PDB file of C-alpha atoms in Angstrom:
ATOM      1  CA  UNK A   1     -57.456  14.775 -10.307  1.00  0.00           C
ATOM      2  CA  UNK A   2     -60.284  12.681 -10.781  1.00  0.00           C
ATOM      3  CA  UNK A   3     -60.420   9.065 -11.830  1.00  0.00           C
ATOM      4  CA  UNK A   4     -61.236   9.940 -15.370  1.00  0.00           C
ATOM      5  CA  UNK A   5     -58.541  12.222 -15.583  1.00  0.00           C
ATOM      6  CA  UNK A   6     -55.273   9.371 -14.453  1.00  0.00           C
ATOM      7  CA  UNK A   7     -53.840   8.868 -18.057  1.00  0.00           C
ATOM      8  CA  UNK A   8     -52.801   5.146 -19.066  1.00  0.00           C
ATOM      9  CA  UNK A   9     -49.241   5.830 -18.257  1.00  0.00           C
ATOM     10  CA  UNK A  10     -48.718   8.765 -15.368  1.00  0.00           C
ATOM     11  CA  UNK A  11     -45.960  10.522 -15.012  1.00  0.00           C
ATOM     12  CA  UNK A  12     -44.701  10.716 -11.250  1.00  0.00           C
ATOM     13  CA  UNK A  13     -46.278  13.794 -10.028  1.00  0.00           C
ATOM     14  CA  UNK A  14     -49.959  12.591 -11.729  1.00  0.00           C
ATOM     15  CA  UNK A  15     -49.400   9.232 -10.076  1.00  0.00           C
ATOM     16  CA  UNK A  16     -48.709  11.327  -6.357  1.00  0.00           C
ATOM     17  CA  UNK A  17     -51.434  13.512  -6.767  1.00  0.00           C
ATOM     18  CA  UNK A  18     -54.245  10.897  -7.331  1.00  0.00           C
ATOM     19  CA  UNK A  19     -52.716   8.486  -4.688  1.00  0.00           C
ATOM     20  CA  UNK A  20     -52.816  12.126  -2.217  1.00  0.00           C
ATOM     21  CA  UNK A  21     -56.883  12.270  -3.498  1.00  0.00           C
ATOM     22  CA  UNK A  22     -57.628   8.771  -2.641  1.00  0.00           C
ATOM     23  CA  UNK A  23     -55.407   8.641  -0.029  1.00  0.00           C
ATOM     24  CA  UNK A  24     -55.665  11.619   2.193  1.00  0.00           C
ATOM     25  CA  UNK A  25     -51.653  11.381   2.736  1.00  0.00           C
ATOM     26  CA  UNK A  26     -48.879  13.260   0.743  1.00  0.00           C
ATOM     27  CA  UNK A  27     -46.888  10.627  -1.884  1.00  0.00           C
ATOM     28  CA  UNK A  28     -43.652  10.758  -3.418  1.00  0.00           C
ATOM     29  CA  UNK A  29     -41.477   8.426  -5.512  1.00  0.00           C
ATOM     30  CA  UNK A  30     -39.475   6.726  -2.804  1.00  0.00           C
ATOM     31  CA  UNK A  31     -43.007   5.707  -1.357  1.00  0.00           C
ATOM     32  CA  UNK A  32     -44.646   4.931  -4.431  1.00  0.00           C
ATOM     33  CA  UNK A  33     -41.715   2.252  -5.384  1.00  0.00           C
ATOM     34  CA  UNK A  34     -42.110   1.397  -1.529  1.00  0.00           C
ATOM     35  CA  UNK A  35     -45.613   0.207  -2.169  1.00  0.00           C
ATOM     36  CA  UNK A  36     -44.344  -1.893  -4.902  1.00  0.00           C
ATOM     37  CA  UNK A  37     -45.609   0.021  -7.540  1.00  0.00           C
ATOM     38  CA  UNK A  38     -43.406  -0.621 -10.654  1.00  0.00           C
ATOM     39  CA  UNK A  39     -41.915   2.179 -13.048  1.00  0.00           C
ATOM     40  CA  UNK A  40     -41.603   1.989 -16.808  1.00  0.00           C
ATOM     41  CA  UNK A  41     -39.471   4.333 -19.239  1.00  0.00           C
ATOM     42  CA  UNK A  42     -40.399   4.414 -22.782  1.00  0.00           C
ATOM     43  CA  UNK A  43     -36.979   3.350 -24.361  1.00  0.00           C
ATOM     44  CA  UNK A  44     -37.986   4.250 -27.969  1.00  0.00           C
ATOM     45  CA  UNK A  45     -36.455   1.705 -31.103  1.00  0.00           C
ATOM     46  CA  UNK A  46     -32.310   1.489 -30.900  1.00  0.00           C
ATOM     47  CA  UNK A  47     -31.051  -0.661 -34.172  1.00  0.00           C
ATOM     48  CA  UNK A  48     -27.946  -1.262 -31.979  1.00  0.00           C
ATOM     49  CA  UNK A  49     -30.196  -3.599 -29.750  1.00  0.00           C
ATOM     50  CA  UNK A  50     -32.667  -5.595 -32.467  1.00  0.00           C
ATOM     51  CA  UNK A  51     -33.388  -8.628 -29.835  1.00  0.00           C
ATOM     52  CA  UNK A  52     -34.500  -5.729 -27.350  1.00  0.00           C
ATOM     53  CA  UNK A  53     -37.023  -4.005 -29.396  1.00  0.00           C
ATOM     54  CA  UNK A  54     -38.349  -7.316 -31.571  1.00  0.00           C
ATOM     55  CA  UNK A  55     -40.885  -6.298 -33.868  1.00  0.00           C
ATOM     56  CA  UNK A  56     -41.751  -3.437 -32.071  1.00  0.00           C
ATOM     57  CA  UNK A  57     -40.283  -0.708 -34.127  1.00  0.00           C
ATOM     58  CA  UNK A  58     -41.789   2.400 -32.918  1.00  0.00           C
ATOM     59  CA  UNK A  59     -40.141   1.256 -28.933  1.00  0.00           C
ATOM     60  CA  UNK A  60     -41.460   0.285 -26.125  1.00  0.00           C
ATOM     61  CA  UNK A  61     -42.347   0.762 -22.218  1.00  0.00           C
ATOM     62  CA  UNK A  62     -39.487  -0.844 -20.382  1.00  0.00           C
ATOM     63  CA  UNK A  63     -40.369  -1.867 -16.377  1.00  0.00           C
ATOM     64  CA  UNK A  64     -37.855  -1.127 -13.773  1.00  0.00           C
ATOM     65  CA  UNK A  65     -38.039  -3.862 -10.748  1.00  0.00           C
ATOM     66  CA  UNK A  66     -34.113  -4.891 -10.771  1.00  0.00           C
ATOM     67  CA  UNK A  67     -33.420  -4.029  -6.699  1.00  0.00           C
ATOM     68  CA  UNK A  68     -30.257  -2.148  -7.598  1.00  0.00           C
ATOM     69  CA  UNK A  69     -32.105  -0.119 -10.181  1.00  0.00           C
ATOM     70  CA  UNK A  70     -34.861   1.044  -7.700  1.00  0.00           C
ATOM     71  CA  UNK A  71     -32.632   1.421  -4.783  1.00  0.00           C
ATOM     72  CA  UNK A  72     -31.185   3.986  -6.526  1.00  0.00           C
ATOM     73  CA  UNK A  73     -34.308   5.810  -7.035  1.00  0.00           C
ATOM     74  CA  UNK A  74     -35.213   5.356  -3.149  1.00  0.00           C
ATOM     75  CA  UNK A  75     -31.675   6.931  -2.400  1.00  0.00           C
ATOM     76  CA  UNK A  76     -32.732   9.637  -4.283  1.00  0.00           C
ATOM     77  CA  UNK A  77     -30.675   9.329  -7.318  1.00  0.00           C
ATOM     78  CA  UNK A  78     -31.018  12.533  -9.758  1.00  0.00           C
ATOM     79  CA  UNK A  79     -31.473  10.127 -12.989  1.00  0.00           C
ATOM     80  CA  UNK A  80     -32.587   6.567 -13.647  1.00  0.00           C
ATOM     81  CA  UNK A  81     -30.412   3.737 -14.304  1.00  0.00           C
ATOM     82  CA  UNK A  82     -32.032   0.432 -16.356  1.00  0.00           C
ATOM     83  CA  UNK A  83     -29.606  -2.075 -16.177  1.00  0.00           C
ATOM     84  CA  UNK A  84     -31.499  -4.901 -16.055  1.00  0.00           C
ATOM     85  CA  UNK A  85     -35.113  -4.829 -17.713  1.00  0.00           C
ATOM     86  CA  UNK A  86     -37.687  -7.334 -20.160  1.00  0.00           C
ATOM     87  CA  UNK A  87     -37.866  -6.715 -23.611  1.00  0.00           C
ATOM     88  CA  UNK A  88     -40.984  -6.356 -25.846  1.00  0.00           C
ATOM     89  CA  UNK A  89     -41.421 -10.251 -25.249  1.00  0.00           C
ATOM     90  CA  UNK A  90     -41.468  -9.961 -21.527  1.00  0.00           C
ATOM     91  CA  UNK A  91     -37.996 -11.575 -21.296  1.00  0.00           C
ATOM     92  CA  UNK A  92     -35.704 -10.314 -18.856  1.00  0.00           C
ATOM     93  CA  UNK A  93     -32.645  -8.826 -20.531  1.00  0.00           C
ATOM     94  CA  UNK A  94     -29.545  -7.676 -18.819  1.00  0.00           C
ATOM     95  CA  UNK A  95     -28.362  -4.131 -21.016  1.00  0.00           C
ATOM     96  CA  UNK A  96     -25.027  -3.472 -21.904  1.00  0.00           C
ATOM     97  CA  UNK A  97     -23.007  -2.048 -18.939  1.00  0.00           C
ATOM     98  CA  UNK A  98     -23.273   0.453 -17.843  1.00  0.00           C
ATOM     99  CA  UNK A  99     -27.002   0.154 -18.476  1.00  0.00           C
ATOM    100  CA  UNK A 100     -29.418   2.603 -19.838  1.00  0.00           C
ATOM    101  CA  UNK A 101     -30.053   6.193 -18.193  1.00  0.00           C
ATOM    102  CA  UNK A 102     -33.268   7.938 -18.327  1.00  0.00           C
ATOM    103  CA  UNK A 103     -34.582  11.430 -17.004  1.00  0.00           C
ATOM    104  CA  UNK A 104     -36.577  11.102 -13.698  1.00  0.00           C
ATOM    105  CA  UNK A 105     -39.017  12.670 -15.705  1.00  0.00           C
ATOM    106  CA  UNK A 106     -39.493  10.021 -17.791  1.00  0.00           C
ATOM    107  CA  UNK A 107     -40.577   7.771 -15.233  1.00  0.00           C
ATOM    108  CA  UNK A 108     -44.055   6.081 -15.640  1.00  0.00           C
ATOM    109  CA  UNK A 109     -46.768   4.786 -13.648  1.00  0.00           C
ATOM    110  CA  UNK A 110     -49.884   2.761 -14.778  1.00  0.00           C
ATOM    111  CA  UNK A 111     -53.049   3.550 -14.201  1.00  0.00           C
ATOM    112  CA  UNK A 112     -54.225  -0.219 -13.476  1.00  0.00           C
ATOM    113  CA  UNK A 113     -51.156  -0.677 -11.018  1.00  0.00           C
ATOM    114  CA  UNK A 114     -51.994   2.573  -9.197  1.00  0.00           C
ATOM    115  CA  UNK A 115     -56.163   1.584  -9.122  1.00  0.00           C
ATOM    116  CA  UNK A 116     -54.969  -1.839  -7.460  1.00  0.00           C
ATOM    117  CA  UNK A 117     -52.760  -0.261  -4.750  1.00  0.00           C
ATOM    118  CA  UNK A 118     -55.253   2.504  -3.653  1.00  0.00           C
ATOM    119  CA  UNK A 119     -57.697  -0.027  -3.455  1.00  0.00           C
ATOM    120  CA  UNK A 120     -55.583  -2.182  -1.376  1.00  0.00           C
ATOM    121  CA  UNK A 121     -54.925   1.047   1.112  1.00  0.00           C
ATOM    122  CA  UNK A 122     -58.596   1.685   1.550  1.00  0.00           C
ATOM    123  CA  UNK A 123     -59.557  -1.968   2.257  1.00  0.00           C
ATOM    124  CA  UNK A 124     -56.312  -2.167   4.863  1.00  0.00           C
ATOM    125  CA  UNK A 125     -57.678   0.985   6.470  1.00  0.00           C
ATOM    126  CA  UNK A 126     -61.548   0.060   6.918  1.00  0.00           C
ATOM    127  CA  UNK A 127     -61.928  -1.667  10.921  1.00  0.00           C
ATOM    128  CA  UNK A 128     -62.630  -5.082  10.965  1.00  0.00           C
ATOM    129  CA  UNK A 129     -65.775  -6.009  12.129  1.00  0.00           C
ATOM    130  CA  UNK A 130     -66.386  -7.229  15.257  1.00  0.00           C
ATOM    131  CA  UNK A 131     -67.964 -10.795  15.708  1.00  0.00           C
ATOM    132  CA  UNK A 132     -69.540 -12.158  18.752  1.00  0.00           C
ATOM    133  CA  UNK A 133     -68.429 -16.274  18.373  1.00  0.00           C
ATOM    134  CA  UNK A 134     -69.600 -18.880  20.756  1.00  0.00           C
ATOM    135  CA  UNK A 135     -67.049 -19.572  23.037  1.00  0.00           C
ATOM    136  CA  UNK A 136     -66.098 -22.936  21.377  1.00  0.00           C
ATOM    137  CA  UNK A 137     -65.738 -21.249  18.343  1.00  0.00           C
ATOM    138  CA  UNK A 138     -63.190 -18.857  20.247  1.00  0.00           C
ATOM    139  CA  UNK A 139     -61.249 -21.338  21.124  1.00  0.00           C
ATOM    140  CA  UNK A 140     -60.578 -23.148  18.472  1.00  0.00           C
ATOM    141  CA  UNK A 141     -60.059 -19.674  15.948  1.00  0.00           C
ATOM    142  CA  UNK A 142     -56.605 -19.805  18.362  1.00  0.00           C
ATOM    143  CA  UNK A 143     -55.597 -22.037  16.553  1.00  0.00           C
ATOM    144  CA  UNK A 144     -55.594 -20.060  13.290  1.00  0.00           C
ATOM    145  CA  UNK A 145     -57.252 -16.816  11.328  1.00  0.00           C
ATOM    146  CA  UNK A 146     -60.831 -16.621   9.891  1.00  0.00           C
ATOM    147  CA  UNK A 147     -62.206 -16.245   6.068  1.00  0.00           C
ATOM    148  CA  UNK A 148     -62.049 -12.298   6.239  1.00  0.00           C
ATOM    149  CA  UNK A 149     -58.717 -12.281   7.955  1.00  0.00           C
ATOM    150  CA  UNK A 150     -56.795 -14.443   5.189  1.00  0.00           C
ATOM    151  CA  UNK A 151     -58.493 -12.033   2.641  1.00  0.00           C
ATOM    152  CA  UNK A 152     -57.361  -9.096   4.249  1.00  0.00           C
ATOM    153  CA  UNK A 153     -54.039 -10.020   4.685  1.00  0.00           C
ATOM    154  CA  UNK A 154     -53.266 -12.681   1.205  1.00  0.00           C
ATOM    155  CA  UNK A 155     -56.463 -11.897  -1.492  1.00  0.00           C
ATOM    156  CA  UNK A 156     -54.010 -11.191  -4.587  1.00  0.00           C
ATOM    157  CA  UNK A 157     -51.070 -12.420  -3.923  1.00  0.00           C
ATOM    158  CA  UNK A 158     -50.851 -15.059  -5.927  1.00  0.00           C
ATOM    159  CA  UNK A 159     -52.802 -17.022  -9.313  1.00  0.00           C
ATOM    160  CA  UNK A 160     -56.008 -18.711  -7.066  1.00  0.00           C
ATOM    161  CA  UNK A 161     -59.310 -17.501  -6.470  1.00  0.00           C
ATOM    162  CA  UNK A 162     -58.613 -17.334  -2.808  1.00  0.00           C
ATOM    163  CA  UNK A 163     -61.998 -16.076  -1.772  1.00  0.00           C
ATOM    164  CA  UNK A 164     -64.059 -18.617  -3.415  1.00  0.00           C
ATOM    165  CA  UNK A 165     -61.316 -21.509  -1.580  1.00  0.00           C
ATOM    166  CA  UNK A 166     -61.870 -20.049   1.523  1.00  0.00           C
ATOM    167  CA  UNK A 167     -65.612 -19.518   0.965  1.00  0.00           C
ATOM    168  CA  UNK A 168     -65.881 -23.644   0.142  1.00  0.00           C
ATOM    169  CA  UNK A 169     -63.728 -23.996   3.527  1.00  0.00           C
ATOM    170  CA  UNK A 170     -61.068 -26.228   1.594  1.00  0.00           C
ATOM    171  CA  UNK A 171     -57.671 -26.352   2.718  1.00  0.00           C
ATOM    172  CA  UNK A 172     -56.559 -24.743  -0.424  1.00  0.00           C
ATOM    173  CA  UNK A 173     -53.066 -26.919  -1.020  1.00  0.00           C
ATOM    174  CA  UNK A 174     -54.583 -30.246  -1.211  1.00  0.00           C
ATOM    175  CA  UNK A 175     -55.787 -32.262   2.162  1.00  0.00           C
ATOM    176  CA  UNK A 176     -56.806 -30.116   4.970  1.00  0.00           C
ATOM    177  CA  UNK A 177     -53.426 -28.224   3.505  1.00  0.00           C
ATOM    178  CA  UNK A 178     -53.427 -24.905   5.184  1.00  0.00           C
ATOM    179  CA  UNK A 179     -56.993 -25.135   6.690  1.00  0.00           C
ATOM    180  CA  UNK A 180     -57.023 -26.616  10.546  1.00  0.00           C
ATOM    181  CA  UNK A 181     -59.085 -29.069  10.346  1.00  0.00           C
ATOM    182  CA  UNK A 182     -60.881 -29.587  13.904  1.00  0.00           C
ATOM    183  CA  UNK A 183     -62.339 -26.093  12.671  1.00  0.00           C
ATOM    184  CA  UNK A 184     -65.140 -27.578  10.208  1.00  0.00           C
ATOM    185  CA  UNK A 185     -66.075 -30.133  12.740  1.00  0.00           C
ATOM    186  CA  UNK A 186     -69.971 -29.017  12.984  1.00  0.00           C
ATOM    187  CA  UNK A 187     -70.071 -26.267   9.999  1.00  0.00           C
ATOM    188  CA  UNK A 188     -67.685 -24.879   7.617  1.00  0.00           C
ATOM    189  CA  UNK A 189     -68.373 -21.826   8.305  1.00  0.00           C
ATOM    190  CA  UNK A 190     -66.170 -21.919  11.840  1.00  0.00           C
ATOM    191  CA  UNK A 191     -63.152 -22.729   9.586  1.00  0.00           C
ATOM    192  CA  UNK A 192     -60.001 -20.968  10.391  1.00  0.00           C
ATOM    193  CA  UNK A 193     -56.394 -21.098   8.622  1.00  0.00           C
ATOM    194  CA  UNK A 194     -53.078 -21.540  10.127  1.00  0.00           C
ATOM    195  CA  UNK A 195     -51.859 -18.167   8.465  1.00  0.00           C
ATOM    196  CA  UNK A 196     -48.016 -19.355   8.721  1.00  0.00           C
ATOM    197  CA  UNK A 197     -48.874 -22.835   6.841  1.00  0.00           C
ATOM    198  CA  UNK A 198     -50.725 -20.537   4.283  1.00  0.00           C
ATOM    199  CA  UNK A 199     -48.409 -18.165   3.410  1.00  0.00           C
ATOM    200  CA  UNK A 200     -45.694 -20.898   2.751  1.00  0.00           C
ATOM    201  CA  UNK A 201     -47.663 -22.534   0.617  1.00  0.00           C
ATOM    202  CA  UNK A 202     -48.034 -19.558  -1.252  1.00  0.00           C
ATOM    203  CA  UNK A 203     -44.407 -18.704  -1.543  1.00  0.00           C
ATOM    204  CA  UNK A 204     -43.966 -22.527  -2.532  1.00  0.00           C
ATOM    205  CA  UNK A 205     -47.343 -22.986  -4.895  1.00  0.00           C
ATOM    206  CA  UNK A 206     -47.936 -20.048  -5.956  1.00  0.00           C
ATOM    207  CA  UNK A 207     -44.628 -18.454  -5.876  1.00  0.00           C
ATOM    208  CA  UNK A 208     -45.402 -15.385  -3.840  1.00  0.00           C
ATOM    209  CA  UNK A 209     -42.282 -13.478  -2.903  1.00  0.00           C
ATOM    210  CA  UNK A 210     -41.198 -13.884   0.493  1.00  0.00           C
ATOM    211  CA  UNK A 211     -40.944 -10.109   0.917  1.00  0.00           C
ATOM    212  CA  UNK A 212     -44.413 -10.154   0.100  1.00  0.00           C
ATOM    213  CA  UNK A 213     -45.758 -12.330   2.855  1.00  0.00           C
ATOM    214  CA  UNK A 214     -43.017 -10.329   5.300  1.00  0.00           C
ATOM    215  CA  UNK A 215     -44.845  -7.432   5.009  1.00  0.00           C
ATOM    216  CA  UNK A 216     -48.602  -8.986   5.761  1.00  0.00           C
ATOM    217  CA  UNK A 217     -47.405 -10.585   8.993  1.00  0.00           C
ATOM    218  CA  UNK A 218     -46.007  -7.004   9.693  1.00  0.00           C
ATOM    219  CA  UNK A 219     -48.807  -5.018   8.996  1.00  0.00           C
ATOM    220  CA  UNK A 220     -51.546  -6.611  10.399  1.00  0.00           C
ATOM    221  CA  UNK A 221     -52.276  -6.329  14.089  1.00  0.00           C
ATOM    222  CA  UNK A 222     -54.207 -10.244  13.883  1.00  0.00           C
ATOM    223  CA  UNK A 223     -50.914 -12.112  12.387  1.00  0.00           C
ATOM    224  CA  UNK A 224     -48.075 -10.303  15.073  1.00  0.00           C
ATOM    225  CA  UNK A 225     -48.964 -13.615  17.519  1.00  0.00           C
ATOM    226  CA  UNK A 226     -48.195 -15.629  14.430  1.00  0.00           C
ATOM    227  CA  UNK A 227     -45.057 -13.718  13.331  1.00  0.00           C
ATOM    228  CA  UNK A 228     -42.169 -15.772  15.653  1.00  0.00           C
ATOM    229  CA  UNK A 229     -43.525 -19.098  14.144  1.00  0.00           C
ATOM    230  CA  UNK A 230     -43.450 -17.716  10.605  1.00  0.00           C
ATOM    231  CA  UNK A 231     -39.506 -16.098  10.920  1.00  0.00           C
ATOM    232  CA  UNK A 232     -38.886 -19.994  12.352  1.00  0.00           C
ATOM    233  CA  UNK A 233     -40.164 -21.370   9.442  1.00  0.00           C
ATOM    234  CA  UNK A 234     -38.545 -19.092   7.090  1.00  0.00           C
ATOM    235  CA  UNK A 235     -35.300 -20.004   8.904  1.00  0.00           C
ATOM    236  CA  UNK A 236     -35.602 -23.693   9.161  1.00  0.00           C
ATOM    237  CA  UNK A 237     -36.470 -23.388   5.378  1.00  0.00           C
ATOM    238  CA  UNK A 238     -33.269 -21.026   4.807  1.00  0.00           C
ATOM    239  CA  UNK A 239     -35.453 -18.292   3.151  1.00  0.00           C
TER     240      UNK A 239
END
């Protein structure tokens, strides 16, 4: 399946198969919802809920992100259960218990969701480059992670153009914020980030799940030095 051919809305197995082409790597649903990919059902107009469906008459594409709702499909439930969902108006709604049930079948995926994620795998799988630094410059990067390594591991998480930040060397939450500061000392182009100080500000700015941030400092070799601070952070803060 090319490009082109991934409709608006794909249905699980379309959503799979074009992950498996850009991937190289075999997909199902549990991994696609593990990749935080969210699923929609077309619930279509129900006069018995009028605040649900609004104006929109003809129905709508309901999302599916409630934890107990997607568990379910990770456990490998044989139907889908929407008990809590938005309405038209992006409002979230809890449904009358026991909650809406659904076909797996009926499960969709968009095409803009599933274009972000494989773009996010192939960028996570390309080496970093290797960089020859003067020694000083060594030294002090120690002390926290470079421009490309914030990008790789927090670009678009969040509502800020964290590239251009990072490119002006500022320290993003105000101050020398999350930006060490003895970096820029001779040029801003030897500034480095305290990673743990950055992703906390995210979570508390920018309201980036924690979960989220979890899974950067997991996955990338350059922040495992940096993950003991960060759980002692999280735990000081009670998150």
């Amino acid at each position: 399946m090319s490009l082109t051919e991934l409709p608006f809305r794909a249905t699980t197995e379309q959503a799979c198969a074009w992950l498996e082409q850009q991937t190289g790597a075999p997909w199902t649903l549990a991994r696609l919802i593990e990749n935080e990919l969210l699923p929609y059902v077309w619930l279509d107009y129900d006069a018995n809920y009028p605040e649900l469906f609004g104006d929109a008459n003809g129905g709508y594409a309901a999302p599916i992100f409630f934890h107990g709702d997607t568990q379910r499909l990770l456990d490998g439930a044989s139907d889908v259960l929407i008990t809590i969902t938005k309405d038209v108006y992006r409002i979230v709604t809890t449904l009358p218990a026991p909650g809406f049930t659904r076909q797996l079948h009926e499960l969709r995926f968009t095409k803009k969701d599933l274009e972000r994620l494989a773009a996010k795998l192939k960028r996570e799988a390309e080496p970093e480059p290797v960089k020859v630094e003067a020694v000083e410059a060594a030294k002090e990067s120690q002390a926290g992670i470079c421009r490309e390594q914030v990008l790789i591991a927090f670009a678009g998480m969040g509502k800020i153009d964290l590239e251009k930040s990072l490119t002006d060397a500022i320290g993003i939450f105000g101050d020398d914020g999350a930006r060490v500061k003895a970096s820029v000392k001779k040029s801003k182009k030897n500034a480095v980030w305290n990673p743990v100080t950055l992703a906390l500000g995210l979570n508390e700015v920018y309201r980036v799940p924690v979960s989220r941030l979890k899974k950067a400092f997991q996955a990338h070799e350059f922040l495992h030095e940096w993950a003991d601070q960060w759980e002692q952070s999280l735990a000081l803060l009670g998150k």
